[in-house]
Coordinates of C-alpha atoms and ligand atoms in Angstrom, one line a residue:
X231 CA -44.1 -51.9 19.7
X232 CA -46.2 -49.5 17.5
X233 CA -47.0 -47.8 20.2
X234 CA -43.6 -47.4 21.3
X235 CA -42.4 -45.7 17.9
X236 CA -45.2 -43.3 18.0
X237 CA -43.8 -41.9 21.6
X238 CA -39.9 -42.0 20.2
X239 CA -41.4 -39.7 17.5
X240 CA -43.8 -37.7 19.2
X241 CA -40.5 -37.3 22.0
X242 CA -38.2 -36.4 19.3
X243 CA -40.6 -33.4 18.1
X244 CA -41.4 -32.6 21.3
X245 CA -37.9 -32.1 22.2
X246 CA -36.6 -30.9 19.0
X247 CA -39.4 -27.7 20.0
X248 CA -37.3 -26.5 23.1
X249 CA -34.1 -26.4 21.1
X250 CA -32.9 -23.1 21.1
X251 CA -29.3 -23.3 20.1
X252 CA -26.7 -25.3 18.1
X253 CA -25.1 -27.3 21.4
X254 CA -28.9 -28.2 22.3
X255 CA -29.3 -29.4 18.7
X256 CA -25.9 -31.7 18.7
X257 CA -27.2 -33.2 22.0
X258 CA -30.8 -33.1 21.1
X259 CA -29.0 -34.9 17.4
X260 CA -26.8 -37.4 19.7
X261 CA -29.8 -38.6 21.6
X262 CA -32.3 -39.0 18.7
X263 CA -30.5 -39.6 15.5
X264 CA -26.4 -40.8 16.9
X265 CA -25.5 -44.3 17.0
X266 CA -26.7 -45.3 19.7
X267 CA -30.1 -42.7 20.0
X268 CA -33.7 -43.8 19.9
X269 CA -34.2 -43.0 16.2
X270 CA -31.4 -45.7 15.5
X271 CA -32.4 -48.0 17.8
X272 CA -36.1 -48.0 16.7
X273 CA -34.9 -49.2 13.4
X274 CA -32.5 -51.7 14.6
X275 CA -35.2 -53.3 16.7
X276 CA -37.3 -53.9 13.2
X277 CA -35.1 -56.5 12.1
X278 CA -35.8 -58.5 15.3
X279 CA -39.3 -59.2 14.5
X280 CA -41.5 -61.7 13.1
X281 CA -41.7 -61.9 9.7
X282 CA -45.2 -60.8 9.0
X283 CA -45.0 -57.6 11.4
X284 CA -42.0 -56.3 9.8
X285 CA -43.6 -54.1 6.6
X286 CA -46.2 -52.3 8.8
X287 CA -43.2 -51.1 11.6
X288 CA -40.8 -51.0 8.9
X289 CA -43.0 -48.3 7.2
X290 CA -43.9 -47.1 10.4
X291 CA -40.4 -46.1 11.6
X292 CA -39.1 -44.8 7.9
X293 CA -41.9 -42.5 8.4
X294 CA -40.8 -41.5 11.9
X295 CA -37.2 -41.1 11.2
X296 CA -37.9 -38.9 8.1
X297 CA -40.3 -36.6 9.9
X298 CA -37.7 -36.8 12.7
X299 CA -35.0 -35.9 10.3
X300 CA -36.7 -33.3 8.1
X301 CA -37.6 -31.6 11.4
X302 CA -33.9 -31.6 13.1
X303 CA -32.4 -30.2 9.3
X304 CA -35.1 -27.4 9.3
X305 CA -34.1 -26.3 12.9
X306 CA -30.6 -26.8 12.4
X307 CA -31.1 -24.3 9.0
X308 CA -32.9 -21.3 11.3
X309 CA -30.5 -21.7 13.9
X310 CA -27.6 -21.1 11.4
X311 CA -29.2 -18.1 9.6
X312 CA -30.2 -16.4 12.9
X313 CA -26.7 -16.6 14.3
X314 CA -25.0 -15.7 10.6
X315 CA -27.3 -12.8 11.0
X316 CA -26.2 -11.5 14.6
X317 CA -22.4 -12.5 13.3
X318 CA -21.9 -15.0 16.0
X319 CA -20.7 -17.3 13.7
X320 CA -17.6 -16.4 11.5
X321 CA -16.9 -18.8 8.6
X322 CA -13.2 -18.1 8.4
X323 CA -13.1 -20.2 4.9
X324 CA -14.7 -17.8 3.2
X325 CA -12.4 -15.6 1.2
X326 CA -11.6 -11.9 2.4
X327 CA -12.7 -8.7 1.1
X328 CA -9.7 -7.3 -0.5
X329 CA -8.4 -4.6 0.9
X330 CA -8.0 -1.8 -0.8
X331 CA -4.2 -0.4 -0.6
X332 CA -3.8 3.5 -1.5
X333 CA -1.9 5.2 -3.4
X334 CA -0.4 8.6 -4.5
X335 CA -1.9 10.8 -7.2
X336 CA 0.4 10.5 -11.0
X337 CA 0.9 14.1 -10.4
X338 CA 2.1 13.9 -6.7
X339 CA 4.2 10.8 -8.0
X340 CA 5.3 12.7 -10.8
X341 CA 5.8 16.0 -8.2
X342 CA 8.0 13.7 -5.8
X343 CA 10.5 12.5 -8.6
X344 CA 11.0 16.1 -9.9
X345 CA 12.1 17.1 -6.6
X346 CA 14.0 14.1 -5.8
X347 CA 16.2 15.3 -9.5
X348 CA 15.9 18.6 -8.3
X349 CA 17.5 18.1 -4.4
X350 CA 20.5 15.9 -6.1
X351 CA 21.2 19.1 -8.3
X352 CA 21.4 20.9 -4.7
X353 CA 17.8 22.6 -4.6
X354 CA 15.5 23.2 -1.8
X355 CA 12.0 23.4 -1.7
X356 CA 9.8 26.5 -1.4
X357 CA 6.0 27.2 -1.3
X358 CA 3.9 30.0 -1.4
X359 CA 0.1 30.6 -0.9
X360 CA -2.1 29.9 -3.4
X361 CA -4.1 32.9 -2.2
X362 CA -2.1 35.7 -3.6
X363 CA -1.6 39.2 -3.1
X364 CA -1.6 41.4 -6.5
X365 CA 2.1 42.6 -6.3
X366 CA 3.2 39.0 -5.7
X367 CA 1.6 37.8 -8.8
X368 CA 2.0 40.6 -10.8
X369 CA 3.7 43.7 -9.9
X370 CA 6.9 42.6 -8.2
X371 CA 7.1 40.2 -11.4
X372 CA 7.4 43.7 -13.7
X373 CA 4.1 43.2 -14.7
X374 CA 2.3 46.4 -13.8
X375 CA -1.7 47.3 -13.7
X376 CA -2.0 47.8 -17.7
X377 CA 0.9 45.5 -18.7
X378 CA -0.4 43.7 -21.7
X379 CA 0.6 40.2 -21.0
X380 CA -1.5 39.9 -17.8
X381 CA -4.3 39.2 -19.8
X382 CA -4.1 35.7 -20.3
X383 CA -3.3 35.4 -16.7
X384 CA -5.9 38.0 -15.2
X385 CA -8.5 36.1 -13.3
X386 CA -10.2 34.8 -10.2
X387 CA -9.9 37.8 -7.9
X388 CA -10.7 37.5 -4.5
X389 CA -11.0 41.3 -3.8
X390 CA -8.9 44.1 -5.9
X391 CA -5.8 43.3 -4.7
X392 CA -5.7 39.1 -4.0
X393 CA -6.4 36.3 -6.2
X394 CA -5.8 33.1 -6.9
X395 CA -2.2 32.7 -8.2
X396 CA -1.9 32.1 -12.0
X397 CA 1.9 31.0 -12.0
X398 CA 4.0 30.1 -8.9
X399 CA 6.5 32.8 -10.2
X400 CA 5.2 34.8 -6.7
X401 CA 6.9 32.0 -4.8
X402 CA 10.6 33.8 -6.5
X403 CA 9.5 37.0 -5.0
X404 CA 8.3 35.5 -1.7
X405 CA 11.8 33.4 -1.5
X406 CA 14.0 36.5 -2.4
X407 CA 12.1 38.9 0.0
X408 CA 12.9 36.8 2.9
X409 CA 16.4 35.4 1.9
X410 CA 19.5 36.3 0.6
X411 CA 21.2 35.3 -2.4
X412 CA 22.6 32.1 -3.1
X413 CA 19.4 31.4 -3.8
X414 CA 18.6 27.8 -5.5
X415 CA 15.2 27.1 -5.0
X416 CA 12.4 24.8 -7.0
X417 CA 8.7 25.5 -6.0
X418 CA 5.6 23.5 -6.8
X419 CA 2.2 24.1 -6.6
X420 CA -1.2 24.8 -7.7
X421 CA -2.1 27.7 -10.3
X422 CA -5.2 29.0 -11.8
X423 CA -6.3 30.4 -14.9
X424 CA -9.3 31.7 -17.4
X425 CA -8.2 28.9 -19.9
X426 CA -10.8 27.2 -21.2
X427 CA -10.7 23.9 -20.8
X428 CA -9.6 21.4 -23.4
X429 CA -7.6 18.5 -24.1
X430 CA -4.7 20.4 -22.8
X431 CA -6.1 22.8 -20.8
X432 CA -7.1 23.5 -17.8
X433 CA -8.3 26.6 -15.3
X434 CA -6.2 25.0 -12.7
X435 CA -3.0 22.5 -13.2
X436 CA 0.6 22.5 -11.5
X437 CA 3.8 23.9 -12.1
X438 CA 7.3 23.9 -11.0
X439 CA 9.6 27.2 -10.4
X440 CA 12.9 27.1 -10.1
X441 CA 14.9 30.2 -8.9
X442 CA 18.7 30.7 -9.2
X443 CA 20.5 33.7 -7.6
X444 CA 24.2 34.2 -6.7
X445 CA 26.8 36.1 -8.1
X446 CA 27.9 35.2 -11.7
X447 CA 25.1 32.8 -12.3
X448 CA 24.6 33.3 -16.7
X449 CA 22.6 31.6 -18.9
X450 CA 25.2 28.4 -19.6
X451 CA 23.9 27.5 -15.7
X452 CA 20.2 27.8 -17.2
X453 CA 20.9 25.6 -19.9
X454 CA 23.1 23.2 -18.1
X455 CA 20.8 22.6 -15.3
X456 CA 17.7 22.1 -18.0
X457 CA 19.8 19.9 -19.9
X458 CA 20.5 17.9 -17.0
X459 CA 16.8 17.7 -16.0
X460 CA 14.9 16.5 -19.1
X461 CA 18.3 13.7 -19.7
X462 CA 17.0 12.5 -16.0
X463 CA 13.3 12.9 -16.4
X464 CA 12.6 11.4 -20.0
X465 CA 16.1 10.0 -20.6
X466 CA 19.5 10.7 -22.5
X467 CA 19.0 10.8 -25.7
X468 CA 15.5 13.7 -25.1
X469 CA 16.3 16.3 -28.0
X470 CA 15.3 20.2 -26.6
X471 CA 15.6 23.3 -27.5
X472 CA 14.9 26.9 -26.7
X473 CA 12.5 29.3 -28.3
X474 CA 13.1 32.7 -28.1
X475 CA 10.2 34.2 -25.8
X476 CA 8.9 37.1 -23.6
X477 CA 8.5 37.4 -20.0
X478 CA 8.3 40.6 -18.3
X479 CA 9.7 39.5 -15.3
X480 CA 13.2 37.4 -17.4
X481 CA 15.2 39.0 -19.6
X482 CA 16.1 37.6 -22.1
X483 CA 13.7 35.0 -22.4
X484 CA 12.9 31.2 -23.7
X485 CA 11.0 28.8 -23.7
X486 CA 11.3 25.6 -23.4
X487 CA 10.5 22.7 -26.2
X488 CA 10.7 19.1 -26.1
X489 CA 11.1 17.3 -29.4
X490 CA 8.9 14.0 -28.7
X491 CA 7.1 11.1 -30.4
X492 CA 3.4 11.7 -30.5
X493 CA 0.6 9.1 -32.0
X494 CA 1.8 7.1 -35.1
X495 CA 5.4 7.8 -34.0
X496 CA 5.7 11.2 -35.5
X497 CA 7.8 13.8 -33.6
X498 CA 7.2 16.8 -33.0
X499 CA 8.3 20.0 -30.5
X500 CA 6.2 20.0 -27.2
X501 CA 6.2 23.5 -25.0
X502 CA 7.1 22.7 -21.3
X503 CA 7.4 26.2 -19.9
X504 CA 9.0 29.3 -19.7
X505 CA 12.6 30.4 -18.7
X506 CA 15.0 33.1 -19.0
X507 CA 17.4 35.3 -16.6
X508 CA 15.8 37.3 -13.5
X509 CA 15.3 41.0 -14.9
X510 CA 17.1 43.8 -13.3
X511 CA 13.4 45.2 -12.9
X512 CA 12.3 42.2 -10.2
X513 CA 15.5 42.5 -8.3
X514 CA 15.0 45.9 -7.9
X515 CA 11.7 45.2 -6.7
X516 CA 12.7 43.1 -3.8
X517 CA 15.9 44.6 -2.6
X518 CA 18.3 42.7 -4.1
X519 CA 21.5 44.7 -5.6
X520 CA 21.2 43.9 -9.5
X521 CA 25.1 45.2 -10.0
X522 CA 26.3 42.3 -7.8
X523 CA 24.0 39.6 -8.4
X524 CA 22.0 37.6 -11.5
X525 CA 20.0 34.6 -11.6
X526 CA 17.8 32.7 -13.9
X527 CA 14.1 31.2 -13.8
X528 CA 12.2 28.8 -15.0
X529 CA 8.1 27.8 -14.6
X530 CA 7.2 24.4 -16.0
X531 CA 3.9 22.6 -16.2
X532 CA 4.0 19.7 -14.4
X533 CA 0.9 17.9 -15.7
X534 CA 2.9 18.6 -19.2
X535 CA 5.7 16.5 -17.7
X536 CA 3.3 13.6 -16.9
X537 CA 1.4 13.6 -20.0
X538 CA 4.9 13.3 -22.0
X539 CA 6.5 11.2 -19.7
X540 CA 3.3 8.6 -19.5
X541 CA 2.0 9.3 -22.9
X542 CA -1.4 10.9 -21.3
X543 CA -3.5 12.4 -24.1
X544 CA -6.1 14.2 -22.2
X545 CA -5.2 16.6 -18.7
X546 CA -8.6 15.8 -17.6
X547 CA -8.5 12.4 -16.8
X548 CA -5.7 14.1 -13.9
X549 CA -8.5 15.9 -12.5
X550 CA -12.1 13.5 -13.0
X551 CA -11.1 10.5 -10.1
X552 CA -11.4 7.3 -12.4
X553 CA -9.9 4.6 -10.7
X554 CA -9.5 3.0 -14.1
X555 CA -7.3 5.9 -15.2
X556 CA -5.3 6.4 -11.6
X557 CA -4.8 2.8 -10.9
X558 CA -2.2 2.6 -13.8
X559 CA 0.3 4.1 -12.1
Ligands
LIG2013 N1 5.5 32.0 -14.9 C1 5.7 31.7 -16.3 C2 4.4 31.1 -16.8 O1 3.6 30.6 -16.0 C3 6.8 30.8 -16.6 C4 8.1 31.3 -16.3 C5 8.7 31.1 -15.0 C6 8.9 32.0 -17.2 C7 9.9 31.6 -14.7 C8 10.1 32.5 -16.9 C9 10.6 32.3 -15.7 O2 4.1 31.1 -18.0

């Protein structure tokens, strides 16, 4: 009978060796250690003997069955990992990695609702390069080679005559070089500039233009259209003014304040950009008859939109791709 335990075991082992996959260890498991397999059975037949042989099988077989056991877990165990490792075996309970759903810049968000206000006010949308030629930027805009107020504007040149844009006031004299008035345009884009950069400044950011032309446009249409704007943007009751201001290229000129809460809920007047009717001067420049027709401008800087509108206190964090920072809106 002894004898007959040693050869289960010694078969188990044996058997368990050429086991080389997980439906060769559910029979090898079925035979051996099932309800009915040799394992079990070897232990049933213990209770059938005399008395005095029972201890030494009993032991016998417990020692059999655990080796048996211990054996068929440690197989099942490198089975599983080497198939985990080749990914034959999917466990579809696990949770998922989540998936990480996009989204579109503040600024581009911020970008998209402007123009969605501006196209119900009956504007189209106009770009220009951000490469730009020298009379684009500068001289068609009245602002000739020793005009004064190019300096804070003067900057990265490509070659003597094109740089990088540093307002998207060239996208007016793109728009009214290859169309004729009515002209109601807003253009947004990228511009660049010496600034040094700070809390609220930056050597490149985005702006808006807007470019009126037709006959009898004034000022009121300016003003009116602003209004209308900032109510829609940061809501009705947004106070605003304008500030008398200088532009080469408008004439006259503004620009543009918002009076908004800051930290500790103090108010206070917030520049948003410039304005101010088309000067004779740039019409001339680009063909159009400056008896007939007038117009107004404005530039505005969008990432000043955004930081007012979300309360943003630093237009870096536009710029530096935290997630942290981009996620909130
Ligand atoms: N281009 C001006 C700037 O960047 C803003 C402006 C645009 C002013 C249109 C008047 C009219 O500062």
């Amino acid at each position: 009978m002894l004898e007959q335990f040693e050869k289960t075991g010694e078969d188990a082992l044996a058997d368990l060796k050429k086991v080389t996959d997980l439906s060769a260890l559910e029979e090898f498991r079925i035979k051996y250690l099932g309800r009915k397999g040799r394992i079990t059975q070897m232990l049933s037949q213990i209770g059938k003997l005399p008395r005095e042989q029972k201890p030494q099988a009993g032991q016998l077989a417990n020692k059999i069955k655990n080796e048996v056991t211990g054996a068929f877990e440690q197989r099942k165990n490198t089975l599983l990992q080497s198939q985990q490792q080749t990914g034959e075996l999917i466990d579809v309970t696990l949770p998922g990695k989540p998936v990480n759903i996009g989204k579109t810049h503040v600024i581009t968000q911020t970008l998209s609702e402007l123009l969605e206000i501006f196209g119900r006010m009956g504007f189209a949308v106009a770009y220009g390069p951000e490469v730009e030629s020298e009379w684009h930027n500068f001289g068609a805009l009245n602002m000739g080679p020793e005009h004064p107020s190019r300096d804070p504007f003067d900057c990265f040149y490509i070659d003597d005559n094109v740089l990088l844009r540093s307002h998207t006031s060239p996208v007016q004299i793109r728009v009214m070089e290859s169309s004729k008035p009515p002209i109601r345009i807003v253009a947004p884009g990228r511009v660049y500039r010496p600034d040094t950069v700070d809390a609220t400044h930056m050597y490149m950011f985005h702006q808006l233009e807007a470019l009126v032309v037709d006959e009898g446009v004034s000022m009121v249409d300016m003003k009116t259209t602003i209004e209308q704007f900032i109510h829609t943007f940061f809501g009705p009751e947004t106070k605003w003014r304008f500030r008398p201001s200088f532009f080469p290229f408008t004439e006259p000129s503004a620009e543009v304040d918002l009076l908004l809460k800051g930290k500790k809920g103090k108010e206070s007047w917030v520049e948003m950009g410039g304005c101010g009717m088309v000067d004779p001067n740039v019409f001339d420049a680009v063909g159009i008859d400056s008896e007939k027709y007038t117009g107004w401008a404005f530039g505005f800087g969008i990432e000043r939109l955004a930081m007012r509108k979300y309360g943003i206190t630093d237009i870096r964090l536009f710029f530096e791709n935290d997630l942290r920072f981009l996620d909130q809106f």
